[in-house]
Amino acid sequence: MNWASLRNLGPGLLFAGMAIGTSHLVQSTRAGAVFGLGLAAVILAANLAKYPAFRFGAQYAAATGETLISGYRRIGLAPVLFLLAVFIFAHGFAVSAISLVTAGMLKTVLGLELALMPTIALVMLVVALFLGLGRYHLLEQVNRIFMAVLTISTLVATILVLPSIEWSIYPASAPPLDLAAFLFIVALAGWMPSPIEASIFSSLWTLARKDDVEADQNGSETTMSATVSDFNIGYVWTTLLALCFMLLGAGVMHTGGVTPEDSAPGFAAQLVALYSNALGAWAGPIVGVAALSVMFTTAITVTDGLTRALVVTLGVLKGGADNRTASGEGPRYRIALVGILVAALLLLMFFMQGFRTFIDFVTSLAFLTAPVFAYLNHRAMGLDVVGEEHKPSAKLRLWSIFSITALSAFAVAYLWLLVGRG
């Protein structure tokens, strides 16, 4: 891989920008703060288990020229209806959670005196204006800059806190592995690195990237190898930074006995303090702006992906073509965009009981649906529309089957514990 391939990163970088948000800045940091290195294996296992399903999103689009939504429709009507239900219910909460964290970061970094709910509304307004006026190419460019700043500062800060970390597989100072710990593990794994249905977004961005390249006279053809390479770089990036945030939480908060705050602004202030403690007071404002930028990037990418996916899903259900190009522009996109943001704001107004509780609830929902989407993505890659030369290798298929089995077993165990607890 050369510098040109890094410079041309597209959907893989958008995936990283989407993932490195709530799951990393909040959940990974909390994992390190509370459990030290105790949950490092959970972060690695979640990323490994979900890899085939996420890769299949980009790979299916590159192989067929259609979105994964159409792949679901080829399997049957029920998968598309299930996808629509998850988009409407679960992802409304997802946009709410990301907007909440972004608003908390905005208040902390800029010192806004606004109350939390008006700040959340401001975040949503900025997202709506960006997506309503911008295009895929602009989204790529902004994301690339923000990700670079946060990645460099996070890697440096992580290296500097390594001497402060308690290097134990499961520190004695961590809480016992009881039901409460298992419920947090579920919340951590649910969005690590992201909900599996976000593979739909990867398929949409892969095709948007292909259209963008073909429209550029100086562009080059998007090949399967380039698509997989782009995705792999983004995926490894997200995994590495998830571990970095866990190490930061372990090296500064867990070692110092700092309890994570139960408010979005309070936790955002703690997050900025991680960098200040590691790099010096001068780094706080700089990294704070980078973290805020990445959270805005996450809010933008998730909202864009969900809006595109809703437009295409409704079109496919009506029997129309898989018009992914129109999904990123036009009145349908803008109507869906406004509807999603208004619904997310209402959810926060009526259902948010506390920062940690709300985030854990949202991320746990994804844990339950993960095996279903992993299975559907596996089925889609076996369809006849996918050429034999583009189908997964035998090893990748076995990896996918093992992941589906493991995700299903843990989801059943989680439900059994909830029922027993009730």
Tab-separated table of C-alpha atoms in Angstrom:
chain	number	residue	atom	x	y	z
A	1	MET	CA	0.000	0.000	0.000
A	2	ASN	CA	1.404	3.387	-0.975
A	3	TRP	CA	0.645	6.988	-0.048
A	4	ALA	CA	-1.669	7.395	-3.049
A	5	SER	CA	-3.924	4.642	-1.726
A	6	LEU	CA	-4.115	6.361	1.667
A	7	ARG	CA	-4.871	9.701	0.047
A	8	ASN	CA	-7.696	8.135	-1.966
A	9	LEU	CA	-9.440	6.540	1.005
A	10	GLY	CA	-13.191	7.034	0.794
A	11	PRO	CA	-15.937	4.777	2.230
A	12	GLY	CA	-13.471	3.088	4.593
A	13	LEU	CA	-12.621	6.444	6.121
A	14	LEU	CA	-16.307	7.349	6.346
A	15	PHE	CA	-16.864	4.075	8.183
A	16	ALA	CA	-14.080	5.016	10.599
A	17	GLY	CA	-15.559	8.492	11.037
A	18	MET	CA	-18.952	6.941	11.797
A	19	ALA	CA	-17.557	4.373	14.240
A	20	ILE	CA	-15.100	6.601	16.139
A	21	GLY	CA	-17.776	8.422	18.040
A	22	THR	CA	-19.966	7.202	20.868
A	23	SER	CA	-18.575	3.652	20.837
A	24	HIS	CA	-14.989	4.913	21.126
A	25	LEU	CA	-15.000	8.283	22.874
A	26	VAL	CA	-17.635	7.184	25.400
A	27	GLN	CA	-17.879	3.410	25.730
A	28	SER	CA	-14.207	2.481	25.204
A	29	THR	CA	-13.052	5.264	27.535
A	30	ARG	CA	-15.586	4.187	30.183
A	31	ALA	CA	-14.409	0.581	29.812
A	32	GLY	CA	-10.835	1.638	30.571
A	33	ALA	CA	-11.889	3.986	33.375
A	34	VAL	CA	-13.937	1.365	35.222
A	35	PHE	CA	-12.273	-1.946	34.307
A	36	GLY	CA	-8.703	-0.956	33.411
A	37	LEU	CA	-7.487	-3.459	30.811
A	38	GLY	CA	-10.144	-5.955	31.903
A	39	LEU	CA	-12.324	-5.507	28.810
A	40	ALA	CA	-9.604	-5.264	26.165
A	41	ALA	CA	-10.486	-8.783	25.028
A	42	VAL	CA	-14.144	-7.744	24.628
A	43	ILE	CA	-13.200	-4.856	22.333
A	44	LEU	CA	-10.979	-7.091	20.190
A	45	ALA	CA	-13.538	-9.919	20.109
A	46	ALA	CA	-16.375	-7.591	19.079
A	47	ASN	CA	-14.324	-6.143	16.224
A	48	LEU	CA	-13.238	-9.592	15.048
A	49	ALA	CA	-16.745	-11.054	15.286
A	50	LYS	CA	-18.329	-8.263	13.268
A	51	TYR	CA	-15.628	-7.962	10.607
A	52	PRO	CA	-17.165	-10.354	8.016
A	53	ALA	CA	-20.608	-8.743	8.219
A	54	PHE	CA	-19.219	-5.228	7.831
A	55	ARG	CA	-16.904	-6.224	4.993
A	56	PHE	CA	-19.788	-7.886	3.142
A	57	GLY	CA	-21.596	-4.530	2.997
A	58	ALA	CA	-18.869	-2.917	0.889
A	59	GLN	CA	-18.014	-6.137	-0.966
A	60	TYR	CA	-21.615	-6.819	-2.028
A	61	ALA	CA	-22.010	-3.305	-3.434
A	62	ALA	CA	-18.735	-3.489	-5.350
A	63	ALA	CA	-19.589	-6.938	-6.740
A	64	THR	CA	-23.179	-6.256	-7.811
A	65	GLY	CA	-23.494	-2.508	-8.357
A	66	GLU	CA	-26.510	-2.446	-6.042
A	67	THR	CA	-26.915	-1.729	-2.350
A	68	LEU	CA	-27.144	-4.379	0.332
A	69	ILE	CA	-30.794	-3.364	0.725
A	70	SER	CA	-31.529	-4.908	-2.649
A	71	GLY	CA	-29.633	-7.983	-1.528
A	72	TYR	CA	-32.005	-8.264	1.435
A	73	ARG	CA	-34.978	-7.909	-0.928
A	74	ARG	CA	-33.627	-10.754	-3.063
A	75	ILE	CA	-33.666	-12.915	0.069
A	76	GLY	CA	-37.260	-11.978	0.819
A	77	LEU	CA	-39.639	-9.256	1.968
A	78	ALA	CA	-39.239	-9.954	5.703
A	79	PRO	CA	-35.543	-8.910	5.858
A	80	VAL	CA	-36.334	-5.515	4.313
A	81	LEU	CA	-39.258	-4.953	6.684
A	82	PHE	CA	-37.035	-5.912	9.634
A	83	LEU	CA	-34.365	-3.504	8.386
A	84	LEU	CA	-36.925	-0.705	8.077
A	85	ALA	CA	-38.186	-1.344	11.616
A	86	VAL	CA	-34.629	-1.176	13.015
A	87	PHE	CA	-33.943	2.001	11.069
A	88	ILE	CA	-37.086	3.680	12.366
A	89	PHE	CA	-36.909	2.593	16.003
A	90	ALA	CA	-33.324	1.719	16.929
A	91	HIS	CA	-31.563	4.276	14.754
A	92	GLY	CA	-33.775	7.083	15.931
A	93	PHE	CA	-32.220	6.407	19.339
A	94	ALA	CA	-28.783	6.113	17.706
A	95	VAL	CA	-28.979	9.592	16.172
A	96	SER	CA	-30.237	10.859	19.539
A	97	ALA	CA	-27.299	9.331	21.413
A	98	ILE	CA	-24.707	10.699	18.991
A	99	SER	CA	-26.294	14.159	19.038
A	100	LEU	CA	-26.295	14.059	22.846
A	101	VAL	CA	-22.563	13.283	23.034
A	102	THR	CA	-21.779	15.886	20.357
A	103	ALA	CA	-23.764	18.537	22.241
A	104	GLY	CA	-21.924	17.702	25.450
A	105	MET	CA	-18.606	18.077	23.652
A	106	LEU	CA	-19.755	21.361	22.085
A	107	LYS	CA	-20.697	22.837	25.465
A	108	THR	CA	-17.374	21.773	26.982
A	109	VAL	CA	-15.025	22.838	24.185
A	110	LEU	CA	-16.685	26.157	23.356
A	111	GLY	CA	-17.906	26.916	26.860
A	112	LEU	CA	-21.511	27.439	25.716
A	113	GLU	CA	-23.943	28.596	28.381
A	114	LEU	CA	-26.925	27.118	26.527
A	115	ALA	CA	-28.956	24.407	28.213
A	116	LEU	CA	-28.371	20.878	26.938
A	117	MET	CA	-31.542	20.450	24.860
A	118	PRO	CA	-31.111	23.727	22.879
A	119	THR	CA	-27.472	22.715	22.291
A	120	ILE	CA	-28.619	19.350	20.912
A	121	ALA	CA	-31.039	21.192	18.625
A	122	LEU	CA	-28.150	23.388	17.454
A	123	VAL	CA	-26.063	20.295	16.658
A	124	MET	CA	-28.916	18.832	14.626
A	125	LEU	CA	-29.374	22.103	12.754
A	126	VAL	CA	-25.679	22.142	11.753
A	127	VAL	CA	-25.937	18.511	10.598
A	128	ALA	CA	-29.063	19.275	8.578
A	129	LEU	CA	-27.477	22.310	6.883
A	130	PHE	CA	-24.289	20.413	6.050
A	131	LEU	CA	-26.118	17.467	4.521
A	132	GLY	CA	-28.777	19.580	2.865
A	133	LEU	CA	-26.203	21.770	1.112
A	134	GLY	CA	-23.221	19.438	0.839
A	135	ARG	CA	-22.408	16.333	-1.189
A	136	TYR	CA	-20.527	13.082	-0.747
A	137	HIS	CA	-17.206	14.567	-1.900
A	138	LEU	CA	-17.392	17.334	0.724
A	139	LEU	CA	-18.218	14.757	3.403
A	140	GLU	CA	-15.082	12.787	2.507
A	141	GLN	CA	-12.784	15.823	2.612
A	142	VAL	CA	-14.022	17.157	5.953
A	143	ASN	CA	-13.883	13.701	7.521
A	144	ARG	CA	-10.285	13.140	6.371
A	145	ILE	CA	-9.019	16.309	8.092
A	146	PHE	CA	-10.808	15.754	11.398
A	147	MET	CA	-9.790	12.105	11.606
A	148	ALA	CA	-6.124	12.930	11.017
A	149	VAL	CA	-5.992	15.443	13.883
A	150	LEU	CA	-7.716	13.162	16.388
A	151	THR	CA	-5.740	10.077	15.376
A	152	ILE	CA	-2.324	11.712	15.750
A	153	SER	CA	-3.174	13.318	19.100
A	154	THR	CA	-4.748	10.105	20.429
A	155	LEU	CA	-1.772	7.938	19.470
A	156	VAL	CA	0.682	10.369	21.092
A	157	ALA	CA	-1.431	10.678	24.254
A	158	THR	CA	-1.790	6.892	24.491
A	159	ILE	CA	1.967	6.358	24.256
A	160	LEU	CA	2.545	8.909	27.024
A	161	VAL	CA	0.077	7.286	29.465
A	162	LEU	CA	1.394	3.737	28.995
A	163	PRO	CA	3.679	3.941	32.076
A	164	SER	CA	0.669	4.825	34.270
A	165	ILE	CA	-1.411	1.794	33.275
A	166	GLU	CA	-1.898	-1.155	35.640
A	167	TRP	CA	-0.800	-3.981	33.337
A	168	SER	CA	-3.072	-6.726	34.577
A	169	ILE	CA	-5.444	-8.950	32.598
A	170	TYR	CA	-8.159	-8.069	35.103
A	171	PRO	CA	-7.092	-5.525	37.754
A	172	ALA	CA	-8.021	-6.171	41.378
A	173	SER	CA	-9.380	-2.618	41.497
A	174	ALA	CA	-11.947	-3.396	38.770
A	175	PRO	CA	-15.515	-4.344	39.769
A	176	PRO	CA	-16.432	-8.046	39.930
A	177	LEU	CA	-17.642	-9.806	36.786
A	178	ASP	CA	-21.269	-9.928	37.878
A	179	LEU	CA	-24.558	-9.192	36.131
A	180	ALA	CA	-23.947	-5.419	36.132
A	181	ALA	CA	-20.550	-5.968	34.486
A	182	PHE	CA	-22.082	-8.272	31.884
A	183	LEU	CA	-24.734	-5.688	31.036
A	184	PHE	CA	-22.004	-3.099	30.471
A	185	ILE	CA	-20.098	-5.599	28.314
A	186	VAL	CA	-23.243	-5.971	26.200
A	187	ALA	CA	-23.523	-2.192	25.859
A	188	LEU	CA	-19.824	-1.968	24.945
A	189	ALA	CA	-20.000	-4.758	22.342
A	190	GLY	CA	-23.279	-3.551	20.851
A	191	TRP	CA	-21.691	-0.531	19.171
A	192	MET	CA	-18.167	-1.867	18.877
A	193	PRO	CA	-17.146	-0.693	16.371
A	194	SER	CA	-20.693	0.137	15.209
A	195	PRO	CA	-24.109	-1.555	14.830
A	196	ILE	CA	-23.921	-4.218	12.085
A	197	GLU	CA	-26.798	-2.666	10.153
A	198	ALA	CA	-24.373	0.184	9.458
A	199	SER	CA	-22.950	-2.173	6.815
A	200	ILE	CA	-25.881	-0.914	4.755
A	201	PHE	CA	-24.311	2.541	4.929
A	202	SER	CA	-20.995	1.113	3.706
A	203	SER	CA	-22.731	-0.321	0.648
A	204	LEU	CA	-24.323	3.058	-0.079
A	205	TRP	CA	-21.047	4.950	0.363
A	206	THR	CA	-19.208	2.406	-1.794
A	207	LEU	CA	-21.597	3.080	-4.666
A	208	ALA	CA	-21.566	6.826	-4.036
A	209	ARG	CA	-17.769	6.709	-4.194
A	210	LYS	CA	-17.958	4.740	-7.450
A	211	ASP	CA	-20.307	7.327	-8.963
A	212	ASP	CA	-18.071	10.142	-7.721
A	213	VAL	CA	-14.953	8.567	-9.254
A	214	GLU	CA	-16.666	7.842	-12.574
A	215	ALA	CA	-17.857	11.449	-12.748
A	216	ASP	CA	-14.249	12.611	-12.365
A	217	GLN	CA	-12.386	12.438	-15.667
A	218	ASN	CA	-9.129	11.995	-13.760
A	219	GLY	CA	-10.524	9.242	-11.557
A	220	SER	CA	-9.646	5.584	-11.777
A	221	GLU	CA	-11.916	2.578	-11.888
A	222	THR	CA	-13.055	1.296	-8.524
A	223	THR	CA	-11.993	-2.376	-8.323
A	224	MET	CA	-12.948	-5.054	-5.807
A	225	SER	CA	-9.402	-5.159	-4.433
A	226	ALA	CA	-9.442	-1.376	-3.950
A	227	THR	CA	-12.836	-1.579	-2.207
A	228	VAL	CA	-11.700	-4.302	0.195
A	229	SER	CA	-8.386	-2.524	0.857
A	230	ASP	CA	-10.221	0.739	1.567
A	231	PHE	CA	-12.573	-1.032	3.983
A	232	ASN	CA	-9.776	-2.935	5.740
A	233	ILE	CA	-7.780	0.233	6.408
A	234	GLY	CA	-10.825	1.933	7.906
A	235	TYR	CA	-11.675	-1.116	10.007
A	236	VAL	CA	-8.171	-1.562	11.422
A	237	TRP	CA	-8.133	2.168	12.129
A	238	THR	CA	-11.322	1.937	14.209
A	239	THR	CA	-10.048	-1.084	16.135
A	240	LEU	CA	-6.727	0.578	16.951
A	241	LEU	CA	-8.357	3.778	18.196
A	242	ALA	CA	-10.898	1.817	20.282
A	243	LEU	CA	-7.976	0.252	22.138
A	244	CYS	CA	-6.279	3.657	22.450
A	245	PHE	CA	-9.315	5.221	24.130
A	246	MET	CA	-9.546	2.244	26.475
A	247	LEU	CA	-5.858	2.694	27.367
A	248	LEU	CA	-6.384	6.414	27.965
A	249	GLY	CA	-9.278	5.656	30.298
A	250	ALA	CA	-7.210	3.013	32.073
A	251	GLY	CA	-4.042	5.101	32.349
A	252	VAL	CA	-5.624	8.333	33.571
A	253	MET	CA	-9.106	7.706	35.002
A	254	HIS	CA	-8.812	4.162	36.375
A	255	THR	CA	-5.344	4.714	37.840
A	256	GLY	CA	-6.455	8.043	39.309
A	257	GLY	CA	-9.704	6.635	40.704
A	258	VAL	CA	-11.827	8.981	38.563
A	259	THR	CA	-15.465	7.907	38.148
A	260	PRO	CA	-17.031	8.674	34.735
A	261	GLU	CA	-19.553	11.507	34.939
A	262	ASP	CA	-23.247	10.785	34.320
A	263	SER	CA	-23.823	13.783	32.074
A	264	ALA	CA	-22.800	14.504	28.511
A	265	PRO	CA	-20.974	17.799	29.265
A	266	GLY	CA	-19.357	16.320	32.383
A	267	PHE	CA	-18.037	13.279	30.554
A	268	ALA	CA	-16.860	15.448	27.647
A	269	ALA	CA	-14.854	17.548	30.112
A	270	GLN	CA	-13.292	14.365	31.519
A	271	LEU	CA	-12.407	13.214	28.016
A	272	VAL	CA	-10.617	16.475	27.198
A	273	ALA	CA	-8.841	16.233	30.564
A	274	LEU	CA	-7.402	12.858	29.505
A	275	TYR	CA	-5.352	14.591	26.825
A	276	SER	CA	-4.416	17.501	29.069
A	277	ASN	CA	-3.100	15.095	31.696
A	278	ALA	CA	-1.134	13.118	29.119
A	279	LEU	CA	0.150	15.881	26.836
A	280	GLY	CA	-0.029	19.004	28.966
A	281	ALA	CA	-2.533	21.827	29.448
A	282	TRP	CA	-1.781	23.205	25.979
A	283	ALA	CA	-3.222	20.061	24.362
A	284	GLY	CA	-6.672	20.292	25.951
A	285	PRO	CA	-8.157	22.954	23.643
A	286	ILE	CA	-6.554	21.496	20.499
A	287	VAL	CA	-7.672	17.941	21.133
A	288	GLY	CA	-11.025	19.188	22.361
A	289	VAL	CA	-11.647	20.810	18.982
A	290	ALA	CA	-10.505	17.611	17.236
A	291	ALA	CA	-12.789	15.441	19.377
A	292	LEU	CA	-15.686	17.826	18.781
A	293	SER	CA	-14.967	17.713	15.053
A	294	VAL	CA	-14.948	13.920	15.048
A	295	MET	CA	-18.237	13.793	16.944
A	296	PHE	CA	-19.741	16.155	14.374
A	297	THR	CA	-18.324	13.874	11.678
A	298	THR	CA	-19.962	10.885	13.372
A	299	ALA	CA	-23.267	12.728	13.620
A	300	ILE	CA	-23.044	13.720	9.950
A	301	THR	CA	-22.029	10.294	8.631
A	302	VAL	CA	-24.595	8.349	10.668
A	303	THR	CA	-27.395	10.755	9.774
A	304	ASP	CA	-26.378	10.763	6.103
A	305	GLY	CA	-26.142	6.965	5.986
A	306	LEU	CA	-29.491	6.492	7.718
A	307	THR	CA	-31.215	9.053	5.491
A	308	ARG	CA	-29.870	7.473	2.298
A	309	ALA	CA	-30.777	4.008	3.565
A	310	LEU	CA	-34.337	5.002	4.451
A	311	VAL	CA	-34.921	6.553	1.019
A	312	VAL	CA	-33.599	3.460	-0.769
A	313	THR	CA	-35.407	1.018	1.552
A	314	LEU	CA	-38.776	2.685	1.010
A	315	GLY	CA	-38.135	2.768	-2.733
A	316	VAL	CA	-37.252	-0.929	-2.832
A	317	LEU	CA	-40.352	-1.797	-0.782
A	318	LYS	CA	-42.502	0.072	-3.286
A	319	GLY	CA	-41.053	-2.102	-6.026
A	320	GLY	CA	-38.873	0.654	-7.458
A	321	ALA	CA	-35.275	0.502	-8.585
A	322	ASP	CA	-32.335	0.605	-6.200
A	323	ASN	CA	-31.790	4.312	-6.917
A	324	ARG	CA	-28.857	4.915	-4.624
A	325	THR	CA	-27.720	7.995	-6.576
A	326	ALA	CA	-30.973	9.846	-5.883
A	327	SER	CA	-30.778	8.786	-2.241
A	328	GLY	CA	-28.204	11.479	-1.567
A	329	GLU	CA	-30.090	14.377	-3.090
A	330	GLY	CA	-33.548	15.670	-3.939
A	331	PRO	CA	-36.713	16.283	-1.903
A	332	ARG	CA	-37.030	12.705	-0.586
A	333	TYR	CA	-33.603	12.906	0.982
A	334	ARG	CA	-34.334	16.264	2.601
A	335	ILE	CA	-37.764	15.176	3.896
A	336	ALA	CA	-36.287	12.003	5.413
A	337	LEU	CA	-33.414	14.020	6.888
A	338	VAL	CA	-35.721	16.461	8.677
A	339	GLY	CA	-37.985	13.636	9.856
A	340	ILE	CA	-35.063	11.692	11.363
A	341	LEU	CA	-33.656	14.697	13.226
A	342	VAL	CA	-37.040	15.797	14.586
A	343	ALA	CA	-37.793	12.241	15.774
A	344	ALA	CA	-34.355	11.995	17.421
A	345	LEU	CA	-34.898	15.291	19.252
A	346	LEU	CA	-38.310	14.146	20.520
A	347	LEU	CA	-36.824	10.873	21.769
A	348	LEU	CA	-34.286	12.796	23.819
A	349	MET	CA	-36.948	15.089	25.208
A	350	PHE	CA	-39.221	12.277	26.414
A	351	PHE	CA	-37.055	9.201	26.995
A	352	MET	CA	-33.634	10.297	28.265
A	353	GLN	CA	-33.353	9.468	31.972
A	354	GLY	CA	-29.585	9.845	32.330
A	355	PHE	CA	-26.520	9.982	30.134
A	356	ARG	CA	-25.059	6.568	30.983
A	357	THR	CA	-28.443	4.833	31.093
A	358	PHE	CA	-29.489	6.249	27.731
A	359	ILE	CA	-26.181	5.393	26.018
A	360	ASP	CA	-26.191	1.844	27.435
A	361	PHE	CA	-29.804	1.312	26.331
A	362	VAL	CA	-29.093	2.447	22.770
A	363	THR	CA	-25.928	0.393	22.407
A	364	SER	CA	-27.570	-2.713	23.909
A	365	LEU	CA	-30.291	-2.639	21.242
A	366	ALA	CA	-27.619	-3.181	18.594
A	367	PHE	CA	-26.304	-6.208	20.494
A	368	LEU	CA	-29.647	-7.996	20.063
A	369	THR	CA	-30.006	-7.333	16.333
A	370	ALA	CA	-26.353	-8.076	15.480
A	371	PRO	CA	-26.755	-11.840	14.770
A	372	VAL	CA	-29.749	-11.205	12.488
A	373	PHE	CA	-27.876	-8.718	10.304
A	374	ALA	CA	-24.728	-10.852	10.340
A	375	TYR	CA	-26.807	-13.766	9.002
A	376	LEU	CA	-28.511	-11.634	6.335
A	377	ASN	CA	-25.185	-10.245	5.106
A	378	HIS	CA	-23.803	-13.787	4.929
A	379	ARG	CA	-26.834	-14.903	2.906
A	380	ALA	CA	-26.562	-11.917	0.570
A	381	MET	CA	-22.972	-12.765	-0.360
A	382	GLY	CA	-24.141	-16.233	-1.426
A	383	LEU	CA	-26.748	-14.951	-3.877
A	384	ASP	CA	-26.386	-15.742	-7.588
A	385	VAL	CA	-26.143	-12.025	-8.393
A	386	VAL	CA	-22.699	-12.052	-6.728
A	387	GLY	CA	-20.206	-13.418	-9.249
A	388	GLU	CA	-18.198	-16.476	-8.189
A	389	GLU	CA	-14.985	-14.481	-8.407
A	390	HIS	CA	-16.340	-11.990	-5.861
A	391	LYS	CA	-17.805	-14.402	-3.331
A	392	PRO	CA	-16.055	-14.793	0.039
A	393	SER	CA	-13.284	-17.326	0.388
A	394	ALA	CA	-13.899	-20.544	2.321
A	395	LYS	CA	-11.990	-19.135	5.325
A	396	LEU	CA	-14.026	-15.926	5.350
A	397	ARG	CA	-17.285	-17.914	5.107
A	398	LEU	CA	-16.242	-20.046	8.098
A	399	TRP	CA	-15.273	-16.900	9.993
A	400	SER	CA	-18.709	-15.464	9.214
A	401	ILE	CA	-20.537	-18.628	10.356
A	402	PHE	CA	-18.557	-18.737	13.603
A	403	SER	CA	-19.315	-15.049	14.224
A	404	ILE	CA	-23.052	-15.521	13.623
A	405	THR	CA	-23.080	-18.446	16.064
A	406	ALA	CA	-21.166	-16.543	18.742
A	407	LEU	CA	-23.263	-13.387	18.389
A	408	SER	CA	-26.472	-15.443	18.570
A	409	ALA	CA	-25.327	-17.309	21.691
A	410	PHE	CA	-24.460	-14.091	23.528
A	411	ALA	CA	-27.746	-12.440	22.481
A	412	VAL	CA	-29.711	-15.416	23.841
A	413	ALA	CA	-27.687	-15.333	27.077
A	414	TYR	CA	-28.388	-11.608	27.409
A	415	LEU	CA	-32.143	-12.094	26.951
A	416	TRP	CA	-32.136	-14.997	29.417
A	417	LEU	CA	-30.426	-12.852	32.027
A	418	LEU	CA	-32.851	-9.990	31.460
A	419	VAL	CA	-35.854	-12.287	31.827
A	420	GLY	CA	-34.355	-13.887	34.928
A	421	ARG	CA	-33.572	-10.481	36.362
A	422	GLY	CA	-37.123	-9.293	35.731
